[in-house]
GROMACS .gro file of C-alpha atoms in nm:
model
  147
    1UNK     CA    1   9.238  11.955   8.842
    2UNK     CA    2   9.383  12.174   8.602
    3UNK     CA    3   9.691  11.992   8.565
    4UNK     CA    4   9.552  11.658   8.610
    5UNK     CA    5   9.328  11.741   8.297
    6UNK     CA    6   9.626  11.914   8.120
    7UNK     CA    7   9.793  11.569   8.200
    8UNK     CA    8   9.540  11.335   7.994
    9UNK     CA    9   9.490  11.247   7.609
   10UNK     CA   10   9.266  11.302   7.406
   11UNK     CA   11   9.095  10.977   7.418
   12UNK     CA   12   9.070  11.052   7.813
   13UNK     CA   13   8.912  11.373   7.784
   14UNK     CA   14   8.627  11.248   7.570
   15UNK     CA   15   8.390  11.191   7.828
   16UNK     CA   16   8.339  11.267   8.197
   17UNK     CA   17   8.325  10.901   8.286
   18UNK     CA   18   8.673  10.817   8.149
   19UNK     CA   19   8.822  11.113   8.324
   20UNK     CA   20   8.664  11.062   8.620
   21UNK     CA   21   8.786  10.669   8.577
   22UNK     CA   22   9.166  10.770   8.527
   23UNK     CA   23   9.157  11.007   8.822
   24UNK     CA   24   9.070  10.757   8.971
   25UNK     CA   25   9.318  10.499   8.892
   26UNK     CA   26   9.559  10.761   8.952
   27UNK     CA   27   9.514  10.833   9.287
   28UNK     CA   28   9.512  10.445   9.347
   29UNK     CA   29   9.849  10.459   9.153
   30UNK     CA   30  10.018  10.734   9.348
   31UNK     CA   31   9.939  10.583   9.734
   32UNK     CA   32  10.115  10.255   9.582
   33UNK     CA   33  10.367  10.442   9.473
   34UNK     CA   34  10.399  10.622   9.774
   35UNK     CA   35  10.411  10.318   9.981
   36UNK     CA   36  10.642  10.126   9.741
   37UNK     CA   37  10.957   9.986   9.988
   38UNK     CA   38  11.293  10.007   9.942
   39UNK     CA   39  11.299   9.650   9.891
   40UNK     CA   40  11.035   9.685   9.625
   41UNK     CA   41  11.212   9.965   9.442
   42UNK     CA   42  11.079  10.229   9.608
   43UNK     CA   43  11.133  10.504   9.878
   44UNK     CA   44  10.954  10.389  10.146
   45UNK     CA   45  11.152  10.260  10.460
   46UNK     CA   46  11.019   9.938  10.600
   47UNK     CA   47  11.119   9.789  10.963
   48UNK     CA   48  10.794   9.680  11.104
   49UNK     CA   49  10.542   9.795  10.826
   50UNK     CA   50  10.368  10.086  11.066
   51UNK     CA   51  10.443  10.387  10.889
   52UNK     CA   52  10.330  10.202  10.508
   53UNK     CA   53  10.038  10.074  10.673
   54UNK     CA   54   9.963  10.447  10.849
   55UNK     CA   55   9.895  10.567  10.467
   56UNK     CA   56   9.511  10.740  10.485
   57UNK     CA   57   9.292  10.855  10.164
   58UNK     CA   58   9.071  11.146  10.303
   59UNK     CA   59   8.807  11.340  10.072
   60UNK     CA   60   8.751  11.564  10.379
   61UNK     CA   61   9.113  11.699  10.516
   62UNK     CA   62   9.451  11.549  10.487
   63UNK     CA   63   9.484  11.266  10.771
   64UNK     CA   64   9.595  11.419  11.133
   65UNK     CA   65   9.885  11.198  11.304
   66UNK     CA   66   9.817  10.927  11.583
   67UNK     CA   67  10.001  10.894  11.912
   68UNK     CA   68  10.367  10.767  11.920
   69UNK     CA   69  10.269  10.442  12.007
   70UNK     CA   70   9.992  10.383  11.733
   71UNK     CA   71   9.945  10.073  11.558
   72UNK     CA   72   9.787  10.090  11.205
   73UNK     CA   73   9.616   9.833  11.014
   74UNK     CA   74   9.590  10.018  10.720
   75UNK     CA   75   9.341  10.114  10.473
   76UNK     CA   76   9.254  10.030  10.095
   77UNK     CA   77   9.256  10.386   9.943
   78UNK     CA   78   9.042  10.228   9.663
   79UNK     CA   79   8.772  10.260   9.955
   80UNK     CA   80   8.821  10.634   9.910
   81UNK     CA   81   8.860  10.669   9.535
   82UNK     CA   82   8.611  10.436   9.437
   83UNK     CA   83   8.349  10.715   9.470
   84UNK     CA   84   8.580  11.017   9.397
   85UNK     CA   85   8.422  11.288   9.148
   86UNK     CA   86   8.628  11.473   8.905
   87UNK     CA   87   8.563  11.775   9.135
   88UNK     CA   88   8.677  11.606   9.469
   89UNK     CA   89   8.969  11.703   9.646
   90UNK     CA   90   9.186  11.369   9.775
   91UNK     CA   91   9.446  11.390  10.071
   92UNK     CA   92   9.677  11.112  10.132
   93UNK     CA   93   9.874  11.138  10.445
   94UNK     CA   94  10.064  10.929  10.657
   95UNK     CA   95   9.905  10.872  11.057
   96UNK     CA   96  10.245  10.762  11.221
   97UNK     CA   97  10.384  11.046  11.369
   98UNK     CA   98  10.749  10.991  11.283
   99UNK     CA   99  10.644  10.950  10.881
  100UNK     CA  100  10.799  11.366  10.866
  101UNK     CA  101  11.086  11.252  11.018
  102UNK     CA  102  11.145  10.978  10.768
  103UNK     CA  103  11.029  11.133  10.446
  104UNK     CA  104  11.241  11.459  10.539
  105UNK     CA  105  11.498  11.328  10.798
  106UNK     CA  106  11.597  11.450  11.122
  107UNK     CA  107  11.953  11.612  11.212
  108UNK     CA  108  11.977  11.708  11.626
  109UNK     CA  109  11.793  11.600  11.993
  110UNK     CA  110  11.415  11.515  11.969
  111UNK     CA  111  11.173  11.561  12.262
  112UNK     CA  112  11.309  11.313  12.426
  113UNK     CA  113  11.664  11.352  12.439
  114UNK     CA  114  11.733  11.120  12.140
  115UNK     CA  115  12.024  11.208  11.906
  116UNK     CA  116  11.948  11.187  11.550
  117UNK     CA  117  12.148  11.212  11.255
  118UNK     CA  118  11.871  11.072  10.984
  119UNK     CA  119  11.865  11.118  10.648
  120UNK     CA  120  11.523  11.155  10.474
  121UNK     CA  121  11.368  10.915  10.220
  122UNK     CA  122  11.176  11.169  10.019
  123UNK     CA  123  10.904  10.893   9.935
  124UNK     CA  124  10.620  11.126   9.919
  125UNK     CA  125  10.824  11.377   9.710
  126UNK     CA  126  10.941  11.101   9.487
  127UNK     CA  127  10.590  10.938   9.417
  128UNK     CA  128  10.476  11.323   9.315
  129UNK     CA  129  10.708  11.385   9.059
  130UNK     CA  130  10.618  11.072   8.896
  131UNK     CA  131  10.278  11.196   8.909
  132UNK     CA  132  10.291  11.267   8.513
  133UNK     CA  133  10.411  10.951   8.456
  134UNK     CA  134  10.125  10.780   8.637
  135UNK     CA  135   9.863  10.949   8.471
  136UNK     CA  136  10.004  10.806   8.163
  137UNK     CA  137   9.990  10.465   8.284
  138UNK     CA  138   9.650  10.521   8.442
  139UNK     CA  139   9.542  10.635   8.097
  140UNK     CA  140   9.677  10.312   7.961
  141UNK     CA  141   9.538  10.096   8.241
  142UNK     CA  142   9.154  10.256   8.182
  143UNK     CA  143   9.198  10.263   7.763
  144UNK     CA  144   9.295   9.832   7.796
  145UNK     CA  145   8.969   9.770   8.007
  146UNK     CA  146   8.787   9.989   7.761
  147UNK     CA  147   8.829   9.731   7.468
   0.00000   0.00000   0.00000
């Protein structure tokens, strides 16, 4: 949390309940961003919506990965972060097992004898170092509702 608090104003760091309120908001902010599509301005690569909808919020470990034939529905990471403490570690983490592949890319045969030559999309990478920049924002978000 150290850099999350180092992150902050000082208007944030007033009370517990408005840090706790942008950590909050920020977590909320970086899955979105995370799951932004290309189409959207984002990073994300989006064919059938799988891998977006594979994104999990986990207070307890980071998410494991599904079969190869796994469906998601997806989940509302607000469900997660509604009740997230200040102290609270989050995880988010893609299910679908093929989200490495994507976000890092994939030169050579797979398991199954597939050729790839795949160049990676660096969404999760991309929505982290913009992590500074959504604090701010959440800050912003959390000081308008405040008036």
């Amino acid at each position: 949390m150290g850099q999350f608090a180092d992150t902050v104003d000082a208007w944030t760091r007033e009370t517990e309940q408005r840090m706790t309120a942008v950590w909050r908001q920020s977590i909320d902010d970086l899955a979105e961003v995370m799951n932004r599509t290309r189409s959207n301005g984002g990073r994300l690569p989006h064919l059938t919506g799988n891998l977006m909808r594979s994104l999990l919020a986990s207070t307890s470990a980071m998410p494991s990965t599904g079969g190869p034939d796994a469906k998601y529905s997806g989940q509302d990471v607000g469900l997660v972060t509604a009740g997230l403490r200040l102290d609270q570690t989050v995880w988010l983490g893609y299910q679908a097992i093929y989200a490495r592949r994507m976000n890092y890319g994939f030169v050579g045969e797979d398991s199954l004898g597939r050729n790839y030559n795949q160049a990676g999309a660096h969404f999760v990478e991309g929505a982290i170092a913009e992590w500074p920049n959504i604090v701010r924002m959440a800050v912003s978000k959390i000081k308008a509702g405040a008036s």
